Protein backbone atom coordinates (compact mmCIF):
# COMPACT_ATOMS: atom_id res chain seq x y z
CA UNK A 1 0.00 0.00 0.00
CA UNK A 2 1.42 3.40 -0.95
CA UNK A 3 1.78 6.12 1.67
CA UNK A 4 -1.00 8.08 -0.09
CA UNK A 5 -3.36 5.10 -0.02
CA UNK A 6 -2.51 4.38 3.56
CA UNK A 7 -3.19 7.99 4.53
CA UNK A 8 -6.54 8.18 2.76
CA UNK A 9 -7.57 4.83 4.26
CA UNK A 10 -6.72 5.94 7.76
CA UNK A 11 -8.37 9.33 7.17
CA UNK A 12 -11.66 7.47 6.52
CA UNK A 13 -11.25 5.41 9.65
CA UNK A 14 -13.92 5.98 12.29
CA UNK A 15 -12.38 5.89 15.71
CA UNK A 16 -14.10 3.57 18.18
CA UNK A 17 -14.19 5.80 21.19
CA UNK A 18 -14.03 9.46 22.02
CA UNK A 19 -10.45 10.31 22.89
CA UNK A 20 -9.55 11.61 26.30
CA UNK A 21 -7.96 14.64 24.65
CA UNK A 22 -11.14 15.58 22.83
CA UNK A 23 -13.28 15.08 25.93
CA UNK A 24 -10.96 17.26 27.97
CA UNK A 25 -10.96 20.04 25.39
CA UNK A 26 -14.75 19.97 25.33
CA UNK A 27 -14.67 20.35 29.10
CA UNK A 28 -12.19 23.23 28.83
CA UNK A 29 -14.39 24.91 26.22
CA UNK A 30 -17.46 24.53 28.39
CA UNK A 31 -15.60 25.91 31.39
CA UNK A 32 -14.49 28.89 29.35
CA UNK A 33 -17.98 29.88 28.38
CA UNK A 34 -19.56 27.43 25.94
CA UNK A 35 -18.12 27.93 22.45
CA UNK A 36 -20.86 25.78 20.88
CA UNK A 37 -23.71 28.32 20.74
CA UNK A 38 -24.60 29.27 17.16
CA UNK A 39 -25.50 32.85 18.09
CA UNK A 40 -22.71 33.25 20.60
CA UNK A 41 -21.19 36.62 21.44
CA UNK A 42 -18.20 35.42 19.39
CA UNK A 43 -20.38 35.06 16.29
CA UNK A 44 -21.72 38.57 16.81
CA UNK A 45 -18.25 39.96 17.45
CA UNK A 46 -16.95 38.43 14.22
CA UNK A 47 -19.90 39.43 12.04
CA UNK A 48 -17.97 42.03 10.02
CA UNK A 49 -14.46 40.71 10.64
CA UNK A 50 -12.17 39.62 7.80
CA UNK A 51 -12.32 35.98 6.75
CA UNK A 52 -10.23 33.82 4.44
CA UNK A 53 -12.86 31.13 3.94
CA UNK A 54 -12.97 30.06 0.31
CA UNK A 55 -9.84 31.99 -0.70
CA UNK A 56 -7.95 28.78 -1.53
CA UNK A 57 -10.93 26.68 -2.65
CA UNK A 58 -13.72 24.89 -0.83
CA UNK A 59 -11.54 22.00 0.36
CA UNK A 60 -8.64 24.03 1.71
CA UNK A 61 -7.35 22.81 5.08
CA UNK A 62 -4.15 24.78 5.66
CA UNK A 63 -5.47 28.36 5.46
CA UNK A 64 -2.94 31.16 5.50
CA UNK A 65 -0.11 28.62 5.25
CA UNK A 66 -1.01 28.74 1.54
CA UNK A 67 0.83 32.07 1.50
CA UNK A 68 4.08 30.23 2.27
CA UNK A 69 5.05 29.21 -1.24
CA UNK A 70 8.55 28.52 -2.56
CA UNK A 71 9.20 32.25 -2.92
CA UNK A 72 8.61 32.71 0.80
CA UNK A 73 11.03 29.89 1.61
CA UNK A 74 13.70 31.64 -0.49
CA UNK A 75 12.89 34.98 1.15
CA UNK A 76 13.38 33.36 4.55
CA UNK A 77 16.61 31.70 3.43
CA UNK A 78 17.87 35.06 2.15
CA UNK A 79 17.81 36.40 5.70
CA UNK A 80 20.41 33.86 6.86
CA UNK A 81 23.73 35.58 7.59
CA UNK A 82 25.68 33.60 10.17
CA UNK A 83 24.09 30.14 10.20
CA UNK A 84 23.39 30.39 13.93
CA UNK A 85 20.51 28.07 14.91
CA UNK A 86 17.91 28.44 17.64
CA UNK A 87 15.69 25.56 18.72
CA UNK A 88 12.42 26.95 19.98
CA UNK A 89 10.86 24.05 21.92
CA UNK A 90 10.71 23.99 25.72
CA UNK A 91 12.19 20.89 27.38
CA UNK A 92 9.86 17.88 27.58
CA UNK A 93 10.24 16.95 31.22
CA UNK A 94 8.41 14.11 32.97
CA UNK A 95 5.57 15.54 35.04
CA UNK A 96 6.58 19.16 34.61
CA UNK A 97 6.09 21.93 32.08
CA UNK A 98 3.70 24.75 31.27
CA UNK A 99 0.29 23.43 30.17
CA UNK A 100 -3.20 24.88 29.98
CA UNK A 101 -5.47 23.97 32.93
CA UNK A 102 -7.17 20.63 32.27
CA UNK A 103 -4.11 19.21 30.55
CA UNK A 104 -1.34 17.30 32.29
CA UNK A 105 2.38 17.64 31.63
CA UNK A 106 4.11 14.89 29.66
CA UNK A 107 4.38 11.51 31.39
CA UNK A 108 7.53 9.64 30.39
CA UNK A 109 8.07 5.99 31.29
CA UNK A 110 10.92 3.62 30.59
CA UNK A 111 9.75 0.39 28.97
CA UNK A 112 13.22 -1.14 28.97
CA UNK A 113 16.63 -0.18 30.35
CA UNK A 114 19.61 -1.80 32.11
CA UNK A 115 17.26 -3.04 34.84
CA UNK A 116 15.63 -5.33 32.25
CA UNK A 117 18.98 -7.08 31.91
CA UNK A 118 20.14 -6.93 35.53
CA UNK A 119 16.83 -8.43 36.64
CA UNK A 120 17.23 -11.10 33.95
CA UNK A 121 13.89 -10.18 32.36
CA UNK A 122 15.72 -9.65 29.08
CA UNK A 123 18.86 -11.06 27.60
CA UNK A 124 21.40 -9.04 25.63
CA UNK A 125 21.13 -9.51 21.87
CA UNK A 126 23.43 -11.95 20.12
CA UNK A 127 26.86 -10.36 20.33
CA UNK A 128 26.06 -8.56 23.60
CA UNK A 129 24.23 -5.43 22.52
CA UNK A 130 21.60 -4.02 24.87
CA UNK A 131 19.08 -1.22 24.40
CA UNK A 132 16.44 0.96 26.02
CA UNK A 133 12.84 1.80 25.13
CA UNK A 134 10.38 4.33 26.47
CA UNK A 135 6.85 5.62 26.01
CA UNK A 136 5.14 8.94 26.66
CA UNK A 137 1.60 9.89 27.49
CA UNK A 138 1.03 13.46 26.52
CA UNK A 139 -1.53 15.96 25.41
CA UNK A 140 -0.64 17.01 21.89
CA UNK A 141 -0.70 20.56 23.26
CA UNK A 142 1.44 19.47 26.24
CA UNK A 143 4.65 21.14 25.09
CA UNK A 144 5.59 23.65 22.39
CA UNK A 145 2.98 22.86 19.75
CA UNK A 146 1.26 23.80 16.51
CA UNK A 147 -2.54 23.92 16.65
CA UNK A 148 -4.62 22.44 13.85
CA UNK A 149 -6.88 25.04 12.22
CA UNK A 150 -9.98 23.11 13.30
CA UNK A 151 -8.80 22.92 16.91
CA UNK A 152 -10.85 25.93 18.05
CA UNK A 153 -14.17 27.24 16.75
CA UNK A 154 -17.37 28.98 17.70
CA UNK A 155 -20.89 28.23 16.53
CA UNK A 156 -21.21 25.04 14.53
CA UNK A 157 -18.50 25.52 11.91
CA UNK A 158 -14.73 25.17 11.96
CA UNK A 159 -12.22 26.76 9.56
CA UNK A 160 -13.56 26.95 6.02
CA UNK A 161 -17.21 26.65 7.07
CA UNK A 162 -17.02 22.89 7.55
CA UNK A 163 -19.49 21.48 10.14
CA UNK A 164 -18.02 21.25 13.61
CA UNK A 165 -19.00 17.61 13.95
CA UNK A 166 -16.03 16.93 11.65
CA UNK A 167 -14.04 17.20 14.89
CA UNK A 168 -15.77 14.18 16.49
CA UNK A 169 -13.58 11.12 17.06
CA UNK A 170 -10.62 12.86 15.41
CA UNK A 171 -10.62 15.78 12.99
CA UNK A 172 -11.79 14.84 9.49
CA UNK A 173 -11.00 18.37 8.25
CA UNK A 174 -8.11 20.76 8.93
CA UNK A 175 -6.38 18.38 11.33
CA UNK A 176 -2.75 18.89 12.22
CA UNK A 177 -1.69 16.10 9.87
CA UNK A 178 -2.27 18.33 6.84
CA UNK A 179 0.06 20.92 8.36
CA UNK A 180 2.58 18.12 8.91
CA UNK A 181 2.54 17.33 5.20
CA UNK A 182 2.99 20.97 4.27
CA UNK A 183 5.39 22.32 6.91
CA UNK A 184 5.61 25.94 8.05
CA UNK A 185 8.60 27.57 6.37
CA UNK A 186 9.22 31.24 5.60
CA UNK A 187 10.77 34.43 6.90
CA UNK A 188 10.32 34.79 10.64
CA UNK A 189 10.40 38.17 12.37
CA UNK A 190 10.89 38.37 16.12
CA UNK A 191 8.98 41.19 17.79
CA UNK A 192 10.44 41.28 21.29
CA UNK A 193 7.62 43.13 23.00
CA UNK A 194 8.79 41.72 26.34
CA UNK A 195 12.09 43.56 26.03
CA UNK A 196 10.65 46.72 24.50
CA UNK A 197 7.69 47.24 26.82
CA UNK A 198 8.45 45.00 29.80
CA UNK A 199 11.07 44.83 32.52
CA UNK A 200 14.01 42.49 32.05
CA UNK A 201 12.32 41.00 28.98
CA UNK A 202 9.11 40.15 30.85
CA UNK A 203 5.71 41.70 30.28
CA UNK A 204 3.75 41.83 33.53
CA UNK A 205 0.90 39.32 33.98
CA UNK A 206 -2.37 40.38 32.33
CA UNK A 207 -0.67 42.68 29.82
CA UNK A 208 -2.63 43.12 26.60
CA UNK A 209 -0.40 43.35 23.54
CA UNK A 210 -2.04 45.57 20.93
CA UNK A 211 -1.19 46.34 17.32
CA UNK A 212 0.39 49.62 18.39
CA UNK A 213 2.75 47.65 20.67
CA UNK A 214 3.82 45.44 17.78
CA UNK A 215 4.44 48.49 15.62
CA UNK A 216 6.35 50.33 18.35
CA UNK A 217 8.49 47.25 18.99
CA UNK A 218 9.29 46.82 15.30
CA UNK A 219 10.27 50.46 15.09
CA UNK A 220 12.46 50.26 18.20
CA UNK A 221 14.16 47.17 16.77
CA UNK A 222 14.65 48.82 13.38
CA UNK A 223 12.85 46.02 11.57
CA UNK A 224 9.96 46.22 9.11
CA UNK A 225 7.32 43.52 9.04
CA UNK A 226 6.74 42.56 5.42
CA UNK A 227 3.78 40.81 3.82
CA UNK A 228 3.69 37.07 4.56
CA UNK A 229 6.22 37.22 7.41
CA UNK A 230 5.77 34.71 10.22
CA UNK A 231 5.27 36.73 13.40
CA UNK A 232 7.29 35.52 16.39
CA UNK A 233 6.02 37.26 19.51
CA UNK A 234 8.07 37.33 22.70
CA UNK A 235 6.27 38.20 25.92
CA UNK A 236 8.73 36.59 28.37
CA UNK A 237 5.91 34.56 29.90
CA UNK A 238 7.17 31.01 29.40
CA UNK A 239 10.56 32.07 30.78
CA UNK A 240 8.73 33.25 33.91
CA UNK A 241 7.28 29.75 34.29
CA UNK A 242 10.80 28.36 34.60
CA UNK A 243 11.99 31.16 36.87
CA UNK A 244 9.15 30.44 39.28
CA UNK A 245 9.42 33.79 41.01
CA UNK A 246 7.58 33.67 44.35
CA UNK A 247 5.99 37.12 43.91
CA UNK A 248 5.09 36.48 40.24
CA UNK A 249 3.88 32.89 40.24
CA UNK A 250 3.20 31.87 36.66
CA UNK A 251 -0.45 31.30 35.86
CA UNK A 252 -1.75 30.32 32.40
CA UNK A 253 -4.91 32.31 33.03
CA UNK A 254 -3.19 35.66 33.43
CA UNK A 255 -0.34 35.46 30.98
CA UNK A 256 0.39 38.48 28.82
CA UNK A 257 -0.55 38.07 25.16
CA UNK A 258 -2.23 39.55 22.12
CA UNK A 259 -5.64 41.09 22.67
CA UNK A 260 -8.52 41.15 20.23
CA UNK A 261 -9.18 44.30 18.23
CA UNK A 262 -10.53 44.99 14.73
CA UNK A 263 -7.30 46.89 13.97
CA UNK A 264 -5.19 43.84 14.79
CA UNK A 265 -7.39 41.53 12.72
CA UNK A 266 -7.34 43.87 9.71
CA UNK A 267 -3.58 44.25 9.92
CA UNK A 268 -2.98 40.49 10.09
CA UNK A 269 -5.41 39.99 7.20
CA UNK A 270 -3.94 42.69 4.98
CA UNK A 271 -0.36 41.70 5.78
CA UNK A 272 -1.28 38.11 4.88
CA UNK A 273 0.44 36.86 8.03
CA UNK A 274 0.43 33.05 7.70
CA UNK A 275 1.37 32.05 11.23
CA UNK A 276 2.09 33.40 14.71
CA UNK A 277 4.40 31.78 17.24
CA UNK A 278 4.52 33.03 20.82
CA UNK A 279 6.13 32.25 24.16
CA UNK A 280 2.88 31.95 26.06
CA UNK A 281 0.19 29.34 26.37
CA UNK A 282 -2.38 30.77 23.95
CA UNK A 283 -0.63 33.46 21.82
CA UNK A 284 -3.38 35.73 23.15
CA UNK A 285 -4.44 36.65 26.67
CA UNK A 286 -6.78 33.86 27.77
CA UNK A 287 -9.50 36.07 29.28
CA UNK A 288 -10.31 39.36 27.58
CA UNK A 289 -12.94 42.03 28.01
CA UNK A 290 -14.31 43.30 24.70
CA UNK A 291 -17.05 45.93 24.58
CA UNK A 292 -17.79 45.25 28.25
CA UNK A 293 -18.20 41.51 27.75
CA UNK A 294 -15.84 38.72 28.84
CA UNK A 295 -14.45 36.40 26.18
CA UNK A 296 -12.10 33.43 26.51
CA UNK A 297 -9.53 33.01 23.72
CA UNK A 298 -11.43 35.14 21.16
CA UNK A 299 -8.41 35.34 18.86
CA UNK A 300 -8.49 31.56 18.51
CA UNK A 301 -11.84 32.09 16.78
CA UNK A 302 -10.84 35.15 14.78
CA UNK A 303 -7.42 33.88 13.69
CA UNK A 304 -7.65 30.09 13.42
CA UNK A 305 -11.31 29.62 12.47
CA UNK A 306 -11.88 32.72 10.36
CA UNK A 307 -8.49 33.76 8.95
CA UNK A 308 -6.80 30.34 8.90
CA UNK A 309 -3.71 31.71 10.66
CA UNK A 310 -1.73 28.90 12.29
CA UNK A 311 -0.73 29.37 15.94
CA UNK A 312 2.28 27.86 17.68
CA UNK A 313 2.31 28.19 21.45
CA UNK A 314 4.66 27.66 24.42
CA UNK A 315 7.73 28.58 22.35
CA UNK A 316 11.14 29.10 23.95
CA UNK A 317 12.33 32.47 22.66
CA UNK A 318 14.88 33.55 25.27
CA UNK A 319 18.04 32.58 23.39
CA UNK A 320 16.80 33.92 20.07
CA UNK A 321 15.77 37.19 21.75
CA UNK A 322 19.13 37.60 23.48
CA UNK A 323 21.03 36.95 20.28
CA UNK A 324 18.81 39.32 18.28
CA UNK A 325 19.25 42.07 20.84
CA UNK A 326 23.01 41.59 20.63
CA UNK A 327 23.36 41.70 16.83
CA UNK A 328 20.26 43.68 15.87
CA UNK A 329 19.08 40.99 13.44
CA UNK A 330 15.43 40.10 14.04
CA UNK A 331 14.77 38.22 10.79
CA UNK A 332 15.59 34.59 10.04
CA UNK A 333 14.55 31.46 8.23
CA UNK A 334 11.81 29.87 10.31
CA UNK A 335 11.05 26.16 9.97
CA UNK A 336 8.43 24.21 11.92
CA UNK A 337 7.44 20.67 10.97
CA UNK A 338 4.39 19.47 12.92
CA UNK A 339 4.00 15.69 13.17
CA UNK A 340 1.73 14.00 10.62
CA UNK A 341 -0.74 13.14 13.37
CA UNK A 342 -3.84 12.23 11.37
CA UNK A 343 -7.02 13.57 12.94
CA UNK A 344 -4.94 15.42 15.53
CA UNK A 345 -5.87 18.70 17.18
CA UNK A 346 -2.26 19.77 17.40
CA UNK A 347 1.29 18.52 17.38
CA UNK A 348 4.39 18.90 19.48
CA UNK A 349 7.02 20.79 17.51
CA UNK A 350 10.58 22.00 17.87
CA UNK A 351 10.68 25.01 15.55
CA UNK A 352 14.05 26.18 14.22
CA UNK A 353 15.14 29.75 13.57
CA UNK A 354 18.30 30.10 11.45
CA UNK A 355 19.93 33.54 11.38
C1 LIG B 1 -5.30 27.34 24.54
O1 LIG B 1 -5.26 28.46 24.21
C2 LIG B 1 -6.39 26.84 25.38
O2 LIG B 1 -4.36 26.51 24.11
P1 LIG B 1 -4.45 25.72 22.74
O3 LIG B 1 -4.64 26.70 21.66
O4 LIG B 1 -3.19 25.00 22.64
O5 LIG B 1 -5.62 24.79 22.86
Coordinates of C-alpha atoms and ligand atoms in Angstrom, one line a residue:
X1 CA 0.0 0.0 0.0
X2 CA 1.4 3.4 -0.9
X3 CA 1.8 6.1 1.7
X4 CA -1.0 8.1 -0.1
X5 CA -3.4 5.1 0.0
X6 CA -2.5 4.4 3.6
X7 CA -3.2 8.0 4.5
X8 CA -6.5 8.2 2.8
X9 CA -7.6 4.8 4.3
X10 CA -6.7 5.9 7.8
X11 CA -8.4 9.3 7.2
X12 CA -11.7 7.5 6.5
X13 CA -11.2 5.4 9.7
X14 CA -13.9 6.0 12.3
X15 CA -12.4 5.9 15.7
X16 CA -14.1 3.6 18.2
X17 CA -14.2 5.8 21.2
X18 CA -14.0 9.5 22.0
X19 CA -10.4 10.3 22.9
X20 CA -9.5 11.6 26.3
X21 CA -8.0 14.6 24.7
X22 CA -11.1 15.6 22.8
X23 CA -13.3 15.1 25.9
X24 CA -11.0 17.3 28.0
X25 CA -11.0 20.0 25.4
X26 CA -14.7 20.0 25.3
X27 CA -14.7 20.4 29.1
X28 CA -12.2 23.2 28.8
X29 CA -14.4 24.9 26.2
X30 CA -17.5 24.5 28.4
X31 CA -15.6 25.9 31.4
X32 CA -14.5 28.9 29.3
X33 CA -18.0 29.9 28.4
X34 CA -19.6 27.4 25.9
X35 CA -18.1 27.9 22.5
X36 CA -20.9 25.8 20.9
X37 CA -23.7 28.3 20.7
X38 CA -24.6 29.3 17.2
X39 CA -25.5 32.9 18.1
X40 CA -22.7 33.2 20.6
X41 CA -21.2 36.6 21.4
X42 CA -18.2 35.4 19.4
X43 CA -20.4 35.1 16.3
X44 CA -21.7 38.6 16.8
X45 CA -18.2 40.0 17.4
X46 CA -16.9 38.4 14.2
X47 CA -19.9 39.4 12.0
X48 CA -18.0 42.0 10.0
X49 CA -14.5 40.7 10.6
X50 CA -12.2 39.6 7.8
X51 CA -12.3 36.0 6.8
X52 CA -10.2 33.8 4.4
X53 CA -12.9 31.1 3.9
X54 CA -13.0 30.1 0.3
X55 CA -9.8 32.0 -0.7
X56 CA -8.0 28.8 -1.5
X57 CA -10.9 26.7 -2.6
X58 CA -13.7 24.9 -0.8
X59 CA -11.5 22.0 0.4
X60 CA -8.6 24.0 1.7
X61 CA -7.4 22.8 5.1
X62 CA -4.1 24.8 5.7
X63 CA -5.5 28.4 5.5
X64 CA -2.9 31.2 5.5
X65 CA -0.1 28.6 5.3
X66 CA -1.0 28.7 1.5
X67 CA 0.8 32.1 1.5
X68 CA 4.1 30.2 2.3
X69 CA 5.0 29.2 -1.2
X70 CA 8.6 28.5 -2.6
X71 CA 9.2 32.2 -2.9
X72 CA 8.6 32.7 0.8
X73 CA 11.0 29.9 1.6
X74 CA 13.7 31.6 -0.5
X75 CA 12.9 35.0 1.1
X76 CA 13.4 33.4 4.6
X77 CA 16.6 31.7 3.4
X78 CA 17.9 35.1 2.2
X79 CA 17.8 36.4 5.7
X80 CA 20.4 33.9 6.9
X81 CA 23.7 35.6 7.6
X82 CA 25.7 33.6 10.2
X83 CA 24.1 30.1 10.2
X84 CA 23.4 30.4 13.9
X85 CA 20.5 28.1 14.9
X86 CA 17.9 28.4 17.6
X87 CA 15.7 25.6 18.7
X88 CA 12.4 27.0 20.0
X89 CA 10.9 24.1 21.9
X90 CA 10.7 24.0 25.7
X91 CA 12.2 20.9 27.4
X92 CA 9.9 17.9 27.6
X93 CA 10.2 16.9 31.2
X94 CA 8.4 14.1 33.0
X95 CA 5.6 15.5 35.0
X96 CA 6.6 19.2 34.6
X97 CA 6.1 21.9 32.1
X98 CA 3.7 24.8 31.3
X99 CA 0.3 23.4 30.2
X100 CA -3.2 24.9 30.0
X101 CA -5.5 24.0 32.9
X102 CA -7.2 20.6 32.3
X103 CA -4.1 19.2 30.5
X104 CA -1.3 17.3 32.3
X105 CA 2.4 17.6 31.6
X106 CA 4.1 14.9 29.7
X107 CA 4.4 11.5 31.4
X108 CA 7.5 9.6 30.4
X109 CA 8.1 6.0 31.3
X110 CA 10.9 3.6 30.6
X111 CA 9.8 0.4 29.0
X112 CA 13.2 -1.1 29.0
X113 CA 16.6 -0.2 30.4
X114 CA 19.6 -1.8 32.1
X115 CA 17.3 -3.0 34.8
X116 CA 15.6 -5.3 32.3
X117 CA 19.0 -7.1 31.9
X118 CA 20.1 -6.9 35.5
X119 CA 16.8 -8.4 36.6
X120 CA 17.2 -11.1 33.9
X121 CA 13.9 -10.2 32.4
X122 CA 15.7 -9.7 29.1
X123 CA 18.9 -11.1 27.6
X124 CA 21.4 -9.0 25.6
X125 CA 21.1 -9.5 21.9
X126 CA 23.4 -11.9 20.1
X127 CA 26.9 -10.4 20.3
X128 CA 26.1 -8.6 23.6
X129 CA 24.2 -5.4 22.5
X130 CA 21.6 -4.0 24.9
X131 CA 19.1 -1.2 24.4
X132 CA 16.4 1.0 26.0
X133 CA 12.8 1.8 25.1
X134 CA 10.4 4.3 26.5
X135 CA 6.9 5.6 26.0
X136 CA 5.1 8.9 26.7
X137 CA 1.6 9.9 27.5
X138 CA 1.0 13.5 26.5
X139 CA -1.5 16.0 25.4
X140 CA -0.6 17.0 21.9
X141 CA -0.7 20.6 23.3
X142 CA 1.4 19.5 26.2
X143 CA 4.7 21.1 25.1
X144 CA 5.6 23.7 22.4
X145 CA 3.0 22.9 19.7
X146 CA 1.3 23.8 16.5
X147 CA -2.5 23.9 16.7
X148 CA -4.6 22.4 13.8
X149 CA -6.9 25.0 12.2
X150 CA -10.0 23.1 13.3
X151 CA -8.8 22.9 16.9
X152 CA -10.9 25.9 18.0
X153 CA -14.2 27.2 16.7
X154 CA -17.4 29.0 17.7
X155 CA -20.9 28.2 16.5
X156 CA -21.2 25.0 14.5
X157 CA -18.5 25.5 11.9
X158 CA -14.7 25.2 12.0
X159 CA -12.2 26.8 9.6
X160 CA -13.6 26.9 6.0
X161 CA -17.2 26.6 7.1
X162 CA -17.0 22.9 7.6
X163 CA -19.5 21.5 10.1
X164 CA -18.0 21.3 13.6
X165 CA -19.0 17.6 14.0
X166 CA -16.0 16.9 11.6
X167 CA -14.0 17.2 14.9
X168 CA -15.8 14.2 16.5
X169 CA -13.6 11.1 17.1
X170 CA -10.6 12.9 15.4
X171 CA -10.6 15.8 13.0
X172 CA -11.8 14.8 9.5
X173 CA -11.0 18.4 8.2
X174 CA -8.1 20.8 8.9
X175 CA -6.4 18.4 11.3
X176 CA -2.7 18.9 12.2
X177 CA -1.7 16.1 9.9
X178 CA -2.3 18.3 6.8
X179 CA 0.1 20.9 8.4
X180 CA 2.6 18.1 8.9
X181 CA 2.5 17.3 5.2
X182 CA 3.0 21.0 4.3
X183 CA 5.4 22.3 6.9
X184 CA 5.6 25.9 8.1
X185 CA 8.6 27.6 6.4
X186 CA 9.2 31.2 5.6
X187 CA 10.8 34.4 6.9
X188 CA 10.3 34.8 10.6
X189 CA 10.4 38.2 12.4
X190 CA 10.9 38.4 16.1
X191 CA 9.0 41.2 17.8
X192 CA 10.4 41.3 21.3
X193 CA 7.6 43.1 23.0
X194 CA 8.8 41.7 26.3
X195 CA 12.1 43.6 26.0
X196 CA 10.7 46.7 24.5
X197 CA 7.7 47.2 26.8
X198 CA 8.4 45.0 29.8
X199 CA 11.1 44.8 32.5
X200 CA 14.0 42.5 32.1
X201 CA 12.3 41.0 29.0
X202 CA 9.1 40.1 30.9
X203 CA 5.7 41.7 30.3
X204 CA 3.7 41.8 33.5
X205 CA 0.9 39.3 34.0
X206 CA -2.4 40.4 32.3
X207 CA -0.7 42.7 29.8
X208 CA -2.6 43.1 26.6
X209 CA -0.4 43.3 23.5
X210 CA -2.0 45.6 20.9
X211 CA -1.2 46.3 17.3
X212 CA 0.4 49.6 18.4
X213 CA 2.7 47.7 20.7
X214 CA 3.8 45.4 17.8
X215 CA 4.4 48.5 15.6
X216 CA 6.3 50.3 18.4
X217 CA 8.5 47.2 19.0
X218 CA 9.3 46.8 15.3
X219 CA 10.3 50.5 15.1
X220 CA 12.5 50.3 18.2
X221 CA 14.2 47.2 16.8
X222 CA 14.7 48.8 13.4
X223 CA 12.9 46.0 11.6
X224 CA 10.0 46.2 9.1
X225 CA 7.3 43.5 9.0
X226 CA 6.7 42.6 5.4
X227 CA 3.8 40.8 3.8
X228 CA 3.7 37.1 4.6
X229 CA 6.2 37.2 7.4
X230 CA 5.8 34.7 10.2
X231 CA 5.3 36.7 13.4
X232 CA 7.3 35.5 16.4
X233 CA 6.0 37.3 19.5
X234 CA 8.1 37.3 22.7
X235 CA 6.3 38.2 25.9
X236 CA 8.7 36.6 28.4
X237 CA 5.9 34.6 29.9
X238 CA 7.2 31.0 29.4
X239 CA 10.6 32.1 30.8
X240 CA 8.7 33.3 33.9
X241 CA 7.3 29.7 34.3
X242 CA 10.8 28.4 34.6
X243 CA 12.0 31.2 36.9
X244 CA 9.1 30.4 39.3
X245 CA 9.4 33.8 41.0
X246 CA 7.6 33.7 44.3
X247 CA 6.0 37.1 43.9
X248 CA 5.1 36.5 40.2
X249 CA 3.9 32.9 40.2
X250 CA 3.2 31.9 36.7
X251 CA -0.4 31.3 35.9
X252 CA -1.7 30.3 32.4
X253 CA -4.9 32.3 33.0
X254 CA -3.2 35.7 33.4
X255 CA -0.3 35.5 31.0
X256 CA 0.4 38.5 28.8
X257 CA -0.6 38.1 25.2
X258 CA -2.2 39.6 22.1
X259 CA -5.6 41.1 22.7
X260 CA -8.5 41.2 20.2
X261 CA -9.2 44.3 18.2
X262 CA -10.5 45.0 14.7
X263 CA -7.3 46.9 14.0
X264 CA -5.2 43.8 14.8
X265 CA -7.4 41.5 12.7
X266 CA -7.3 43.9 9.7
X267 CA -3.6 44.2 9.9
X268 CA -3.0 40.5 10.1
X269 CA -5.4 40.0 7.2
X270 CA -3.9 42.7 5.0
X271 CA -0.4 41.7 5.8
X272 CA -1.3 38.1 4.9
X273 CA 0.4 36.9 8.0
X274 CA 0.4 33.0 7.7
X275 CA 1.4 32.0 11.2
X276 CA 2.1 33.4 14.7
X277 CA 4.4 31.8 17.2
X278 CA 4.5 33.0 20.8
X279 CA 6.1 32.2 24.2
X280 CA 2.9 32.0 26.1
X281 CA 0.2 29.3 26.4
X282 CA -2.4 30.8 24.0
X283 CA -0.6 33.5 21.8
X284 CA -3.4 35.7 23.2
X285 CA -4.4 36.6 26.7
X286 CA -6.8 33.9 27.8
X287 CA -9.5 36.1 29.3
X288 CA -10.3 39.4 27.6
X289 CA -12.9 42.0 28.0
X290 CA -14.3 43.3 24.7
X291 CA -17.0 45.9 24.6
X292 CA -17.8 45.3 28.2
X293 CA -18.2 41.5 27.8
X294 CA -15.8 38.7 28.8
X295 CA -14.5 36.4 26.2
X296 CA -12.1 33.4 26.5
X297 CA -9.5 33.0 23.7
X298 CA -11.4 35.1 21.2
X299 CA -8.4 35.3 18.9
X300 CA -8.5 31.6 18.5
X301 CA -11.8 32.1 16.8
X302 CA -10.8 35.2 14.8
X303 CA -7.4 33.9 13.7
X304 CA -7.7 30.1 13.4
X305 CA -11.3 29.6 12.5
X306 CA -11.9 32.7 10.4
X307 CA -8.5 33.8 8.9
X308 CA -6.8 30.3 8.9
X309 CA -3.7 31.7 10.7
X310 CA -1.7 28.9 12.3
X311 CA -0.7 29.4 15.9
X312 CA 2.3 27.9 17.7
X313 CA 2.3 28.2 21.5
X314 CA 4.7 27.7 24.4
X315 CA 7.7 28.6 22.4
X316 CA 11.1 29.1 24.0
X317 CA 12.3 32.5 22.7
X318 CA 14.9 33.6 25.3
X319 CA 18.0 32.6 23.4
X320 CA 16.8 33.9 20.1
X321 CA 15.8 37.2 21.7
X322 CA 19.1 37.6 23.5
X323 CA 21.0 37.0 20.3
X324 CA 18.8 39.3 18.3
X325 CA 19.2 42.1 20.8
X326 CA 23.0 41.6 20.6
X327 CA 23.4 41.7 16.8
X328 CA 20.3 43.7 15.9
X329 CA 19.1 41.0 13.4
X330 CA 15.4 40.1 14.0
X331 CA 14.8 38.2 10.8
X332 CA 15.6 34.6 10.0
X333 CA 14.6 31.5 8.2
X334 CA 11.8 29.9 10.3
X335 CA 11.0 26.2 10.0
X336 CA 8.4 24.2 11.9
X337 CA 7.4 20.7 11.0
X338 CA 4.4 19.5 12.9
X339 CA 4.0 15.7 13.2
X340 CA 1.7 14.0 10.6
X341 CA -0.7 13.1 13.4
X342 CA -3.8 12.2 11.4
X343 CA -7.0 13.6 12.9
X344 CA -4.9 15.4 15.5
X345 CA -5.9 18.7 17.2
X346 CA -2.3 19.8 17.4
X347 CA 1.3 18.5 17.4
X348 CA 4.4 18.9 19.5
X349 CA 7.0 20.8 17.5
X350 CA 10.6 22.0 17.9
X351 CA 10.7 25.0 15.6
X352 CA 14.0 26.2 14.2
X353 CA 15.1 29.7 13.6
X354 CA 18.3 30.1 11.4
X355 CA 19.9 33.5 11.4
Ligands
LIG1 C1 -5.3 27.3 24.5 O1 -5.3 28.5 24.2 C2 -6.4 26.8 25.4 O2 -4.4 26.5 24.1 P1 -4.5 25.7 22.7 O3 -4.6 26.7 21.7 O4 -3.2 25.0 22.6 O5 -5.6 24.8 22.9

